[in-house]
Amino acid sequence: MSRHATAPDDVVETFEAASRNERAALLVLEPLAAFLQAHDLGGGEIEAVPVGDGRSNVTYVLRTGGREMVLRRPPRPPLPPSAHDVLREARVMAALQGRAAVPRILAVCDDETVIGAPFYLMEKVEGVVLHDRVPPELDTPEFCRTVGDELIDALVDLHAVDWRACGLEGFGKPTGYLDRQLRRFGGLWDVNKTREMPLVQEVGDWLAANKPESPTATIVHGDYRLGNTMLAADAPARLIAIFDWEMATIGDPL
């Protein structure tokens, strides 16, 4: 995991200290320690190390009471409606325990008075996340080829999970997925475009007129890529964890 920059007002000891800052804190350590102790996850002094690029849900490695774990919470407000829903993320990960390559969920907190936002805690998985380069000791044609196979095999395993049997009934709408995708991306273009580009609308219209028939709905990760997975730190390549489930739903696997 890569660390990202931290600011003095990101992590504070108490809400009183947070009230003296212009921005909301990301972690408030005193009530967080009490939560950890109540859930038999340590307590006392907490060391919080930010990881990731900070553009999605905020992620910290916590070290306390001789153990490590990972905390995920939304970014600072304001947030777009339905975005950065960490409770939804925790729900799908908990449902997939033992069924897909997901870290174990340790605790979930929907009480925003604890740190100022909902959050969940998961086990810290040790391994390698590949971003822009392969570590020299692993950079062989055989390793890289196996990485591709592992990425596909893990996705096949995910799509094979019976989402109803694992408690995800109502997690998403199994029909109309492609129509929703077209509406969403068309709407995003309308909001974010900086110039007129008629070809975008033409492509959208073509896609709407040529949608394939969707197969049976499965769990869809929503942002499945190499950078959202973790591999074992030694050869041969083995995919051991899939991260960043905030866009997961039930829909078209293809």
Short mmCIF file of C-alpha atoms in Angstrom, two decimals:
data_model
loop_
_atom_site.label_atom_id
_atom_site.label_comp_id
_atom_site.label_asym_id
_atom_site.label_seq_id
_atom_site.Cartn_x
_atom_site.Cartn_y
_atom_site.Cartn_z
CA MET A 1 0.00 0.00 0.00
CA SER A 2 1.21 3.49 -0.80
CA ARG A 3 0.91 6.34 1.65
CA HIS A 4 -0.70 9.64 0.76
CA ALA A 5 -0.12 13.13 2.12
CA THR A 6 -1.68 14.02 5.46
CA ALA A 7 -2.68 17.38 6.91
CA PRO A 8 -2.57 18.50 10.57
CA ASP A 9 -6.38 18.58 10.80
CA ASP A 10 -6.89 15.07 9.36
CA VAL A 11 -6.36 13.22 12.66
CA VAL A 12 -7.19 14.78 16.05
CA GLU A 13 -7.47 13.47 19.57
CA THR A 14 -10.90 14.84 20.51
CA PHE A 15 -13.93 16.56 18.99
CA GLU A 16 -12.99 19.61 21.04
CA ALA A 17 -9.70 19.78 19.17
CA ALA A 18 -11.55 19.21 15.88
CA SER A 19 -13.87 22.15 16.58
CA ARG A 20 -10.90 24.52 16.43
CA ASN A 21 -10.17 23.59 12.81
CA GLU A 22 -11.92 24.92 9.73
CA ARG A 23 -12.36 21.45 8.20
CA ALA A 24 -13.94 18.36 9.70
CA ALA A 25 -11.45 15.80 10.99
CA LEU A 26 -11.11 12.44 9.29
CA LEU A 27 -10.27 10.55 12.48
CA VAL A 28 -11.02 11.43 16.11
CA LEU A 29 -8.81 9.13 18.14
CA GLU A 30 -10.32 9.25 21.63
CA PRO A 31 -13.83 7.97 20.74
CA LEU A 32 -12.29 5.62 18.14
CA ALA A 33 -10.17 4.01 20.86
CA ALA A 34 -13.28 3.47 22.97
CA PHE A 35 -15.02 1.83 19.99
CA LEU A 36 -12.07 -0.49 19.40
CA GLN A 37 -11.97 -1.49 23.05
CA ALA A 38 -15.71 -2.20 23.07
CA HIS A 39 -15.24 -4.54 20.12
CA ASP A 40 -12.15 -6.29 21.52
CA LEU A 41 -9.96 -4.77 18.82
CA GLY A 42 -7.39 -3.15 21.06
CA GLY A 43 -7.66 0.37 22.37
CA GLY A 44 -5.37 2.81 24.06
CA GLU A 45 -2.91 4.75 21.93
CA ILE A 46 -3.59 4.60 18.18
CA GLU A 47 -1.14 5.17 15.36
CA ALA A 48 -3.02 6.01 12.14
CA VAL A 49 -1.17 5.81 8.81
CA PRO A 50 -3.03 6.97 5.66
CA VAL A 51 -2.76 4.74 2.59
CA GLY A 52 -3.88 5.02 -1.02
CA ASP A 53 -4.25 8.05 -3.24
CA GLY A 54 -7.08 9.63 -1.25
CA ARG A 55 -9.47 10.03 -4.20
CA SER A 56 -11.96 7.41 -3.05
CA ASN A 57 -13.04 6.45 0.44
CA VAL A 58 -10.39 7.40 2.98
CA THR A 59 -8.24 4.52 4.18
CA TYR A 60 -6.02 4.28 7.27
CA VAL A 61 -3.92 1.51 8.75
CA LEU A 62 -4.46 1.56 12.52
CA ARG A 63 -1.86 0.21 14.93
CA THR A 64 -3.02 -0.26 18.49
CA GLY A 65 -2.71 -2.79 21.28
CA GLY A 66 -0.11 -4.79 19.35
CA ARG A 67 -2.29 -5.36 16.29
CA GLU A 68 -2.98 -3.76 12.92
CA MET A 69 -6.21 -3.25 11.02
CA VAL A 70 -7.57 -1.05 8.25
CA LEU A 71 -10.26 1.63 8.64
CA ARG A 72 -12.37 2.93 5.72
CA ARG A 73 -14.56 6.03 5.90
CA PRO A 74 -15.99 8.53 3.38
CA PRO A 75 -14.06 11.66 2.37
CA ARG A 76 -14.93 14.98 3.93
CA PRO A 77 -18.36 16.41 3.08
CA PRO A 78 -20.09 17.56 1.01
CA LEU A 79 -20.60 14.28 -0.84
CA PRO A 80 -22.71 13.54 -3.93
CA PRO A 81 -25.94 11.62 -3.18
CA SER A 82 -25.36 7.86 -2.74
CA ALA A 83 -21.58 8.22 -3.26
CA HIS A 84 -18.90 6.89 -0.90
CA ASP A 85 -21.29 4.59 0.97
CA VAL A 86 -18.90 2.64 3.19
CA LEU A 87 -21.73 0.74 4.90
CA ARG A 88 -22.79 -0.63 1.53
CA GLU A 89 -19.17 -1.52 0.83
CA ALA A 90 -18.89 -3.35 4.15
CA ARG A 91 -22.15 -5.21 3.50
CA VAL A 92 -21.02 -6.75 0.23
CA MET A 93 -17.59 -7.64 1.65
CA ALA A 94 -19.16 -9.32 4.68
CA ALA A 95 -21.48 -11.29 2.38
CA LEU A 96 -18.50 -12.48 0.34
CA GLN A 97 -16.47 -13.81 3.28
CA GLY A 98 -15.22 -17.26 2.26
CA ARG A 99 -16.74 -16.87 -1.21
CA ALA A 100 -14.36 -14.39 -2.87
CA ALA A 101 -10.97 -12.82 -2.21
CA VAL A 102 -12.02 -10.14 0.27
CA PRO A 103 -10.44 -9.03 3.56
CA ARG A 104 -12.30 -10.07 6.71
CA ILE A 105 -14.63 -7.43 8.16
CA LEU A 106 -13.86 -6.85 11.86
CA ALA A 107 -16.48 -4.25 12.80
CA VAL A 108 -18.93 -1.81 11.22
CA CYS A 109 -20.02 1.50 12.75
CA ASP A 110 -23.06 3.41 11.47
CA ASP A 111 -22.93 5.87 14.39
CA GLU A 112 -21.52 9.09 12.97
CA THR A 113 -20.90 10.49 16.45
CA VAL A 114 -17.88 8.20 16.92
CA ILE A 115 -15.51 9.78 14.37
CA GLY A 116 -17.88 12.07 12.47
CA ALA A 117 -18.80 9.60 9.72
CA PRO A 118 -19.74 5.93 9.34
CA PHE A 119 -16.79 3.56 8.97
CA TYR A 120 -15.76 -0.05 9.01
CA LEU A 121 -12.68 -1.99 10.06
CA MET A 122 -11.16 -4.88 8.16
CA GLU A 123 -8.14 -7.10 8.56
CA LYS A 124 -4.85 -5.85 7.14
CA VAL A 125 -3.75 -8.09 4.28
CA GLU A 126 -0.03 -8.31 3.50
CA GLY A 127 0.98 -8.32 -0.14
CA VAL A 128 1.77 -6.23 -3.21
CA VAL A 129 -0.50 -3.83 -5.11
CA LEU A 130 0.70 -3.27 -8.68
CA HIS A 131 0.25 0.29 -9.92
CA ASP A 132 2.76 1.45 -12.52
CA ARG A 133 5.51 -1.16 -12.17
CA VAL A 134 6.21 -4.73 -11.09
CA PRO A 135 8.77 -5.20 -8.28
CA PRO A 136 12.11 -6.25 -9.83
CA GLU A 137 12.16 -9.56 -7.97
CA LEU A 138 8.80 -10.49 -9.53
CA ASP A 139 9.29 -8.99 -12.99
CA THR A 140 9.38 -12.11 -15.14
CA PRO A 141 7.23 -13.02 -18.16
CA GLU A 142 5.82 -16.01 -16.27
CA PHE A 143 4.81 -13.89 -13.27
CA CYS A 144 3.17 -11.21 -15.42
CA ARG A 145 1.26 -13.81 -17.46
CA THR A 146 0.00 -15.47 -14.29
CA VAL A 147 -1.13 -12.09 -12.92
CA GLY A 148 -3.47 -11.78 -15.87
CA ASP A 149 -4.83 -15.27 -15.30
CA GLU A 150 -5.34 -14.57 -11.60
CA LEU A 151 -7.19 -11.34 -12.33
CA ILE A 152 -9.61 -13.13 -14.64
CA ASP A 153 -10.04 -16.19 -12.42
CA ALA A 154 -10.90 -14.04 -9.38
CA LEU A 155 -13.54 -12.20 -11.41
CA VAL A 156 -15.02 -15.50 -12.62
CA ASP A 157 -15.20 -16.67 -8.99
CA LEU A 158 -16.96 -13.45 -8.00
CA HIS A 159 -19.54 -13.75 -10.77
CA ALA A 160 -20.22 -17.36 -9.74
CA VAL A 161 -21.31 -16.37 -6.21
CA ASP A 162 -25.03 -16.85 -5.54
CA TRP A 163 -25.83 -13.32 -4.37
CA ARG A 164 -29.25 -14.27 -3.04
CA ALA A 165 -27.85 -17.13 -0.96
CA CYS A 166 -25.21 -14.90 0.64
CA GLY A 167 -27.69 -12.27 1.83
CA LEU A 168 -27.50 -9.65 -0.95
CA GLU A 169 -31.18 -9.71 -1.89
CA GLY A 170 -32.12 -6.08 -2.46
CA PHE A 171 -28.48 -4.94 -2.73
CA GLY A 172 -29.01 -3.88 -6.34
CA LYS A 173 -31.51 -4.09 -9.18
CA PRO A 174 -30.75 -7.19 -11.28
CA THR A 175 -32.64 -5.86 -14.32
CA GLY A 176 -32.11 -2.71 -16.37
CA TYR A 177 -28.41 -2.42 -15.52
CA LEU A 178 -27.27 -1.35 -19.01
CA ASP A 179 -30.00 1.29 -19.29
CA ARG A 180 -28.94 2.75 -15.94
CA GLN A 181 -25.30 2.84 -17.02
CA LEU A 182 -26.16 4.75 -20.20
CA ARG A 183 -28.32 7.25 -18.29
CA ARG A 184 -25.65 7.75 -15.64
CA PHE A 185 -22.75 8.33 -18.00
CA GLY A 186 -24.89 10.55 -20.23
CA GLY A 187 -25.80 12.61 -17.19
CA LEU A 188 -22.18 12.84 -16.07
CA TRP A 189 -21.21 14.12 -19.50
CA ASP A 190 -23.90 16.81 -19.35
CA VAL A 191 -22.58 17.98 -15.98
CA ASN A 192 -18.83 17.79 -16.66
CA LYS A 193 -18.40 18.67 -20.34
CA THR A 194 -16.33 21.75 -21.13
CA ARG A 195 -17.29 21.98 -24.81
CA GLU A 196 -19.89 20.61 -27.17
CA MET A 197 -19.01 17.26 -28.71
CA PRO A 198 -21.97 15.83 -30.68
CA LEU A 199 -20.15 12.54 -31.20
CA VAL A 200 -20.63 11.69 -27.51
CA GLN A 201 -24.41 11.84 -27.91
CA GLU A 202 -24.16 9.85 -31.15
CA VAL A 203 -22.22 7.11 -29.38
CA GLY A 204 -24.73 7.11 -26.52
CA ASP A 205 -27.62 6.80 -28.94
CA TRP A 206 -25.87 3.97 -30.80
CA LEU A 207 -25.21 2.09 -27.57
CA ALA A 208 -28.84 2.49 -26.49
CA ALA A 209 -30.04 1.12 -29.84
CA ASN A 210 -27.57 -1.79 -29.84
CA LYS A 211 -27.61 -3.01 -26.24
CA PRO A 212 -26.93 -6.74 -25.99
CA GLU A 213 -29.28 -8.96 -24.03
CA SER A 214 -27.94 -9.19 -20.51
CA PRO A 215 -27.08 -12.59 -19.07
CA THR A 216 -28.14 -13.68 -15.59
CA ALA A 217 -27.32 -10.94 -13.08
CA THR A 218 -24.32 -11.39 -10.80
CA ILE A 219 -22.42 -9.36 -8.24
CA VAL A 220 -20.61 -6.59 -10.13
CA HIS A 221 -17.56 -4.98 -8.49
CA GLY A 222 -17.93 -1.75 -10.47
CA ASP A 223 -14.24 -0.76 -10.50
CA TYR A 224 -12.45 -4.04 -11.09
CA ARG A 225 -8.84 -3.46 -12.15
CA LEU A 226 -5.35 -4.54 -11.19
CA GLY A 227 -4.80 -1.53 -8.91
CA ASN A 228 -7.79 -2.56 -6.76
CA THR A 229 -6.38 -6.01 -6.06
CA MET A 230 -3.52 -7.34 -3.97
CA LEU A 231 -1.11 -10.12 -4.89
CA ALA A 232 0.98 -12.29 -2.61
CA ALA A 233 4.46 -10.83 -2.14
CA ASP A 234 6.25 -13.85 -3.60
CA ALA A 235 6.06 -15.86 -6.81
CA PRO A 236 4.07 -17.51 -8.26
CA ALA A 237 1.48 -14.76 -8.67
CA ARG A 238 -1.55 -15.28 -6.43
CA LEU A 239 -4.41 -12.79 -6.08
CA ILE A 240 -5.22 -12.63 -2.36
CA ALA A 241 -7.56 -9.64 -1.98
CA ILE A 242 -9.95 -7.39 -3.90
CA PHE A 243 -10.47 -3.86 -2.53
CA ASP A 244 -12.64 -0.77 -3.14
CA TRP A 245 -16.16 -2.22 -3.27
CA GLU A 246 -18.01 1.12 -3.01
CA MET A 247 -19.40 0.84 -6.58
CA ALA A 248 -20.49 -2.79 -6.24
CA THR A 249 -24.03 -3.76 -7.22
CA ILE A 250 -26.06 -6.55 -8.80
CA GLY A 251 -26.03 -6.34 -12.58
CA ASP A 252 -24.64 -7.44 -15.93
CA PRO A 253 -21.27 -9.23 -15.50
CA LEU A 254 -20.28 -8.56 -19.11
#
